[in-house]
XYZ file of C-alpha atoms in Angstrom:
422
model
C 120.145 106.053 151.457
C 116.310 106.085 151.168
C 114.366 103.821 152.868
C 114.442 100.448 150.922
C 112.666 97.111 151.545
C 114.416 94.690 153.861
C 113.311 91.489 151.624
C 115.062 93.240 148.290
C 118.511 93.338 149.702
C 120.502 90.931 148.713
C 121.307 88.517 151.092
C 117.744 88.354 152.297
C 116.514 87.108 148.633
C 119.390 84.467 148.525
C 118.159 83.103 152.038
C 114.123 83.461 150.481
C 115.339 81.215 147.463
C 117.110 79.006 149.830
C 113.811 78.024 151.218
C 111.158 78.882 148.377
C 113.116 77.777 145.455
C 115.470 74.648 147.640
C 116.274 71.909 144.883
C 115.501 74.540 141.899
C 118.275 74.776 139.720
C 120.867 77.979 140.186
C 124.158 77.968 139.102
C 125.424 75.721 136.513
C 129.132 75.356 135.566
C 131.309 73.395 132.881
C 133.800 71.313 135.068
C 136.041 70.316 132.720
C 136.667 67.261 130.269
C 133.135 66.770 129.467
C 131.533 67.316 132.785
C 128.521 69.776 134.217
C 127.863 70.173 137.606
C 124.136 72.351 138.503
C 124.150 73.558 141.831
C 120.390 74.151 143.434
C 119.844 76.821 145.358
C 120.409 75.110 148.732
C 123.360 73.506 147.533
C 124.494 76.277 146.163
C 123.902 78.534 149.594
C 125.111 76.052 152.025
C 128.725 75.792 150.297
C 128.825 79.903 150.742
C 127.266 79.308 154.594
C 130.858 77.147 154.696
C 133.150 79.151 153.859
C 131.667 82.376 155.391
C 132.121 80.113 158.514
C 135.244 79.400 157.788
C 136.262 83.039 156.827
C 134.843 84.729 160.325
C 136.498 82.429 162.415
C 139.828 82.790 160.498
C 138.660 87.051 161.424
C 138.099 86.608 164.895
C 141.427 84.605 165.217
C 143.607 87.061 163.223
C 141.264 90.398 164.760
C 140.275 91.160 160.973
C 138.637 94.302 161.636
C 134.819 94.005 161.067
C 134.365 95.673 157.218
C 137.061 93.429 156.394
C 137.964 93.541 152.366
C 138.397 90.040 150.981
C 139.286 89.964 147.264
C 137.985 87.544 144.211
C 140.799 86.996 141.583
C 138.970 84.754 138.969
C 137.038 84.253 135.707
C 133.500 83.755 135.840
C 132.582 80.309 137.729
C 129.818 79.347 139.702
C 132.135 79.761 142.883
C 132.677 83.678 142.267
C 129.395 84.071 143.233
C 129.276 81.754 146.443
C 132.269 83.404 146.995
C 130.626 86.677 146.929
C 127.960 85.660 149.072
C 130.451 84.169 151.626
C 131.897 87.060 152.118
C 128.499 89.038 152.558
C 127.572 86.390 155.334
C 131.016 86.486 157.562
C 130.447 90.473 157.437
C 133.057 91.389 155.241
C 133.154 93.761 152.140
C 134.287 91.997 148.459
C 136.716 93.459 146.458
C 136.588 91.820 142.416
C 139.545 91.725 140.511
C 139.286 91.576 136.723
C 141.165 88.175 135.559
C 143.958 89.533 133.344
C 145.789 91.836 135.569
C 149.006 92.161 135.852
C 150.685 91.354 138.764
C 151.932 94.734 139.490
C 147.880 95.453 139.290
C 147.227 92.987 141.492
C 149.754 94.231 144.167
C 148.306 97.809 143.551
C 144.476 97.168 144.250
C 145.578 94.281 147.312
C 147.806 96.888 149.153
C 144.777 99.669 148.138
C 141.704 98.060 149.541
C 143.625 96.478 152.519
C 143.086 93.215 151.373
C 143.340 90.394 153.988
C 142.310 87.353 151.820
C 141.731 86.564 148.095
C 139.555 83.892 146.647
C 141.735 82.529 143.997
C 139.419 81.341 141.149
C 139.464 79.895 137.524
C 142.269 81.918 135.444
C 143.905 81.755 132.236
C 147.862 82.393 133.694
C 148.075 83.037 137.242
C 151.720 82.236 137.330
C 151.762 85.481 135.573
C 149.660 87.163 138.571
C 151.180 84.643 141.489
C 153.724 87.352 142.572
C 151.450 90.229 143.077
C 149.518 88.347 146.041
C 151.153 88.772 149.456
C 152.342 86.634 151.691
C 150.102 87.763 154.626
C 147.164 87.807 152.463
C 145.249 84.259 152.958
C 144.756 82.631 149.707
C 142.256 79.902 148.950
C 140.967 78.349 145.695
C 138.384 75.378 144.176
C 138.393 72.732 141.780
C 138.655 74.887 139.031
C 141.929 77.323 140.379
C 145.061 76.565 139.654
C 147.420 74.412 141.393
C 148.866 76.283 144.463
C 149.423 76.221 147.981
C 146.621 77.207 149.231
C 143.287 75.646 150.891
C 141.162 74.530 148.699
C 137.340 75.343 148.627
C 136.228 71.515 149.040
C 138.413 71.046 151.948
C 137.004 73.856 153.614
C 133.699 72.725 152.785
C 134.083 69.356 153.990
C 135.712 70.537 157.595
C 133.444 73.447 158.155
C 129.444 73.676 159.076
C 127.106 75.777 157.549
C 127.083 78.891 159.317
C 123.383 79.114 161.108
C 121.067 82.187 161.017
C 120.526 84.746 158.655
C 123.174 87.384 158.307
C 121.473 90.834 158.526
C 123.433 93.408 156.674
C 122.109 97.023 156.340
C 121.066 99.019 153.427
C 123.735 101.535 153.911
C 126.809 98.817 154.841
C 129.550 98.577 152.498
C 128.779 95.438 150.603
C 131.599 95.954 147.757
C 134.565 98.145 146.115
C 134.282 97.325 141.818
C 137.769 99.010 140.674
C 138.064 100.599 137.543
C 139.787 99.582 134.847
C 142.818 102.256 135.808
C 143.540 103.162 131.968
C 144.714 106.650 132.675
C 146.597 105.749 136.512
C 145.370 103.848 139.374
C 142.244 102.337 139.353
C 139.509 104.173 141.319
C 137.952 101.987 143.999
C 134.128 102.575 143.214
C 131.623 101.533 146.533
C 128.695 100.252 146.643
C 126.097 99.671 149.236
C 123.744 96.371 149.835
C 121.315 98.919 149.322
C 122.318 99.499 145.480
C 122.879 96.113 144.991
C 119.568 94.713 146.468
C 117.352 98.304 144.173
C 119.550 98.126 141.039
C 118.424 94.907 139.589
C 114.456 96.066 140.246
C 114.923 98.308 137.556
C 115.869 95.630 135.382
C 112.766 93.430 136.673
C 110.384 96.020 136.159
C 111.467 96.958 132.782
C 111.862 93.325 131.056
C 109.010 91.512 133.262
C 112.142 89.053 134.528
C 111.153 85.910 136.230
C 112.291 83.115 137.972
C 112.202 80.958 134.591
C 114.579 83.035 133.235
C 118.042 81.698 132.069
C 121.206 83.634 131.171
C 124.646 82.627 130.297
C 127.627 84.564 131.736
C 130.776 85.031 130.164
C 131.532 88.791 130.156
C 133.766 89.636 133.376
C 131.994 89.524 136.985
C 134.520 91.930 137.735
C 132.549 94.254 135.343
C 129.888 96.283 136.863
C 127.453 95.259 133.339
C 127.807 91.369 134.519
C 127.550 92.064 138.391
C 124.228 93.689 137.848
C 122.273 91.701 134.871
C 123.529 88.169 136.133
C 124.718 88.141 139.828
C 122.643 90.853 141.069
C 119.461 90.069 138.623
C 119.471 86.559 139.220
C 119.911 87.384 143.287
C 116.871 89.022 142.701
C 114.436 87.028 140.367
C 115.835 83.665 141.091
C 116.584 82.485 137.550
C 119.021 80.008 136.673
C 122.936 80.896 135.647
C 124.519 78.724 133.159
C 128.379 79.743 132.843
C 130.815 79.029 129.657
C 134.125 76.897 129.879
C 136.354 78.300 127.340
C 136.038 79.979 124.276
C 136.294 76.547 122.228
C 133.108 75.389 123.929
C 131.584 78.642 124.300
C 128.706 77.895 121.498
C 128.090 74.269 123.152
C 127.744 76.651 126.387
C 125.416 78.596 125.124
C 123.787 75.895 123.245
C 123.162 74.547 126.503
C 121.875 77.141 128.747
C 119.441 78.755 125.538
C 119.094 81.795 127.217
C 116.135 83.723 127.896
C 118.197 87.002 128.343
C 121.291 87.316 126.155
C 123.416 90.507 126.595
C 126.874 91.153 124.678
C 129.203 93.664 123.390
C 129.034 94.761 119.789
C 131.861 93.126 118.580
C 130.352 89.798 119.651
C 126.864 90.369 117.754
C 129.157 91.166 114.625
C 131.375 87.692 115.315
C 127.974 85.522 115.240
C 126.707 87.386 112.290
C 130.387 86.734 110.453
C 129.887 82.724 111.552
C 126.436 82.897 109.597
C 127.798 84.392 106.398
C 130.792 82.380 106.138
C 128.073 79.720 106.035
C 125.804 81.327 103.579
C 126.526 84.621 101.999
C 123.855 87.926 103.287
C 122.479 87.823 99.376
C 121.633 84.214 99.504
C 119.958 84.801 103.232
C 118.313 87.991 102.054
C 116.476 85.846 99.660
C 115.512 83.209 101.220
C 114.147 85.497 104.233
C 111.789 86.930 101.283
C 110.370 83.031 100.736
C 106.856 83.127 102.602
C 106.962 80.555 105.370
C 110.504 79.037 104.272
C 111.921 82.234 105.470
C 110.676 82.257 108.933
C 112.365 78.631 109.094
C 115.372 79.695 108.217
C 115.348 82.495 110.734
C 114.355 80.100 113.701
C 117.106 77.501 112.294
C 119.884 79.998 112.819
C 119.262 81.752 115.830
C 118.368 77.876 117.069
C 122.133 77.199 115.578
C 123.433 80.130 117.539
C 121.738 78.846 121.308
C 119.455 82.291 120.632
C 116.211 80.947 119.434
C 114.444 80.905 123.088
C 116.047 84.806 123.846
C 113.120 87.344 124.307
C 115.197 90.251 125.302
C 118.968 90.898 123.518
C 120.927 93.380 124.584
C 123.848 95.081 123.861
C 126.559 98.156 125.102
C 129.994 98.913 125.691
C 129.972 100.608 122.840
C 127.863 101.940 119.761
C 125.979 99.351 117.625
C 126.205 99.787 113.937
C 122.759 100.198 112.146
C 123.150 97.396 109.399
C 123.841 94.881 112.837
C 120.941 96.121 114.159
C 118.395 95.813 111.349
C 120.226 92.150 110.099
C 119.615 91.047 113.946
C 116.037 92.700 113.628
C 115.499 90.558 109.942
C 116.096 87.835 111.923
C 113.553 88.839 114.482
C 115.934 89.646 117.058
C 115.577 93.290 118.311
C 118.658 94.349 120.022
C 118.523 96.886 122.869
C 121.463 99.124 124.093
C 121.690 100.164 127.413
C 123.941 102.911 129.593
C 125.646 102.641 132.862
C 129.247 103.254 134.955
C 130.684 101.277 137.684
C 129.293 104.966 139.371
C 126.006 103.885 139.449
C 125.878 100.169 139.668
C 124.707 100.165 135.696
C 121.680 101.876 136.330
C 121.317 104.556 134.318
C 119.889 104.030 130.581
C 117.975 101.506 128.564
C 115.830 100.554 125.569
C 112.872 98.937 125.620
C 111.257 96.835 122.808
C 109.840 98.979 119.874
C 111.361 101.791 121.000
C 114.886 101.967 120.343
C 116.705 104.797 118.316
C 119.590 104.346 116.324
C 122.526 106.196 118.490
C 120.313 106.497 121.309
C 120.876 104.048 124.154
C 117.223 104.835 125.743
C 115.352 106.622 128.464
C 116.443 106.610 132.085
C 115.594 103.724 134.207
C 112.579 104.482 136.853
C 114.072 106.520 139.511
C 116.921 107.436 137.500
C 117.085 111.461 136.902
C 118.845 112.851 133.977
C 119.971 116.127 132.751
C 122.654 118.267 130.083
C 125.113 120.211 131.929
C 125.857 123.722 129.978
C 129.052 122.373 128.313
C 127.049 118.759 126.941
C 128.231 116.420 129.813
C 125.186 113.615 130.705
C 124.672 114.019 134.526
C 122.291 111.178 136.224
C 121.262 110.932 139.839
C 119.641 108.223 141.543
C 119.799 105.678 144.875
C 121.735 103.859 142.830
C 125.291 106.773 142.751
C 127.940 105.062 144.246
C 129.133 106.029 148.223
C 132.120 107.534 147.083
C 135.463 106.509 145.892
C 137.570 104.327 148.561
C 140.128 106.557 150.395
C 139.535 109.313 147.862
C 137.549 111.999 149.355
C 138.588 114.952 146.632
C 137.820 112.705 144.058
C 134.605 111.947 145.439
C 134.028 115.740 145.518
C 134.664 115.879 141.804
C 132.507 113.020 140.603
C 129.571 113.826 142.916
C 127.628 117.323 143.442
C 126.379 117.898 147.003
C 123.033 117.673 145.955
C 123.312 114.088 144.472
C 124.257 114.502 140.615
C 126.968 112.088 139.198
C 129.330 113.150 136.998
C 129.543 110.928 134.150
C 132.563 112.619 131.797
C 130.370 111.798 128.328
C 128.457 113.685 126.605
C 124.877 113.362 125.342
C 121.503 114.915 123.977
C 118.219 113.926 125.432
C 115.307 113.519 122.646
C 111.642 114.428 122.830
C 111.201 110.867 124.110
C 113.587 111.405 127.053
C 115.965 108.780 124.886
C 119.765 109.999 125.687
């Protein structure tokens, strides 16, 4: 990899914020039965300084060899990323799993990365996944895991320091393995370096203008690469807060509560908030009130303030295609939403629209740095620092994704428009 600044990996910002930003807000996560607990940025760093204590000594005892995999089996919490970040600091490399595997799936990627712990987090039915977890592999957990055997995250707290120092970890060291979603056979273990996960979320910053007064609600999958980059990774970054949902019964109190600043979603979620507002009052009746001089503008700000949106400056979108009527009822409201590009390949970073400049069908122009091109039979080929290393144990597949010279096959196709706009 290219040279890259020390201070924009990732582990150096957290340990900046730790001192610049100490008793600013970070991570904030619904307990349960009413309660919210906000963890600052020192709190929030001195918990993962625990348990990456506690994880390297449990190494050294068991001769854990030095790249280590250590696995994260949970929904999105506030612990998934001290988790993360623990592993980072003891020297290890993290391996997410996406929360509703089975546990045949969970067996398969365990045994695949040579797994020697898992992080057992918030889940929906782990009973379900229980029997895909190894005996040998060390499990541990938090308030929020279900009940188990294992040691739990405020034990380990409680009996272990902080680990001192500032872990140093290269721009070409392993930092993670994102597996895909294995739809056609065995998921492909995707790597990525510190390096790619300290640059990706620049492009982001320098697109959107992020800042440290940000705020963003996650509640699509940090297994997902989408989620790693625009909250984990961004927030890493920028040093905004992260405000995370319960369930989906309190997800609009959730989102009430964090009003978010940067709100990014799938399509079928933009279409479920616009279904809530006409089952309210029907799109003629809005139409015309939106027509009213003045009146309409409050009604506007009155729903997306209804919805937790009214303080978003930049909505995004992908996944999938967004249909044109969603797009110009969001844009009515005043809302414009922007679709973006990426693959667990390339960390996200590939494609994205910017404000005023979107095209219906067109999910933008590349992100700086970000090369693009048409290969002679219409597949989209991108290149950039952020390509993934390779595939993890699969060298000839790694010879079919990746050209010597850099390019990344995608497997879509594409046009490119006179505005560079794939």
């Amino acid at each position: 990899m290219a040279q890259i600044a020390p201070d924009v990996l990732p582990l150096a910002r957290v340990y900046r914020w730790e001192k610049e930003r100490a008793d600013k807000p970070w991570l904030t996560q619904p307990m349960g039965g009413g309660v919210v607990r906000t963890w600052t940025w020192a709190e929030a760093v001195d918990e993962s300084r625990r348990i990456a204590e506690w994880l390297q000594s449990h190494g050294r005892n068991h001769q854990w060899p030095i790249d280590a995999k250590i696995a994260i089996l949970s929904k999105n919490c506030a612990h998934w990323i001290m988790v993360d970040l623990a592993i980072w600091m003891a020297g290890y490399v993290s391996v997410p799993l996406y929360p509703t595997l089975t546990a045949a799936s969970v067996n398969q990627i365990l045994d695949h990365s040579e797994s020697k712990a898992i992080f057992v987090g918030k889940l929906d039915d782990y009973a379900m996944m229980r029997p895909g977890i190894p005996d040998e592999v060390l499990r541990f957990g938090c308030a929020l895991s279900p009940s188990d055997d294992h040691r739990t995250w405020e034990d380990i707290v409680a009996s272990n320091p902080p680990m001192p120092g500032e872990t140093r970890r290269e721009a070409d060291d392993l930092a993670t393995i994102i597996y895909t979603s294995g739809t056609t056979g065995m998921p492909k273990g995707v790597m990525h370096s510190f390096g790619t996960i300290g640059l990706a979320p620049t492009a982001l910053a320098d697109l959107f203008g992020n800042t440290p007064d940000d705020r963003m609600l996650s509640y699509l999958p940090l297994s997902h690469v989408a989620e790693r980059l625009i909250v984990e990774s961004a927030s890493i970054y920028v040093g905004y807060q992260v405000f995370f949902a319960g369930t989906q019964e309190t997800f609009l109190a959730d989102l009430r509560r964090a009003r978010p600043t940067i709100f990014f979603s799938v399509p079928r979620l933009w279409v479920k908030f616009q279904q809530g507002v006409f089952s309210k009052a029907p799109k003629e009746k809005l139409d015309r009130l939106f027509r009213i001089p003045f009146f309409g503008r409050y009604v506007k700000n009155k729903i997306l303030k209804q919805l937790g949106l009214d303080t978003v400056r930049i909505a995004g979108g992908g996944a999938a295609p967004m249909p044109k009527p969603l797009l110009e009822w969001y844009r009515s409201l005043g809302l414009e939403l922007l679709e973006g590009y990426g693959m667990t390949e390339n960390f996200g970073v590939s494609h994205g629209s910017t404000p005023g400049k979107g095209r219906v069908g067109y999910v933008g122009a590349p992100y700086e740095g970000v090369e693009q091109k048409i290969a002679a039979d219409g597949e989209i080929m991108v290149r950039s620092m952020c390509n993934m290393m390779g595939y993890f144990k699969e060298p000839e597949k790694t010879r079919e994704a990746l050209t010597v010279d850099g390019w990344l096959h995608t497997g879509d196709r594409g046009e490119i428009d006179e505005q560079q706009r794939l």
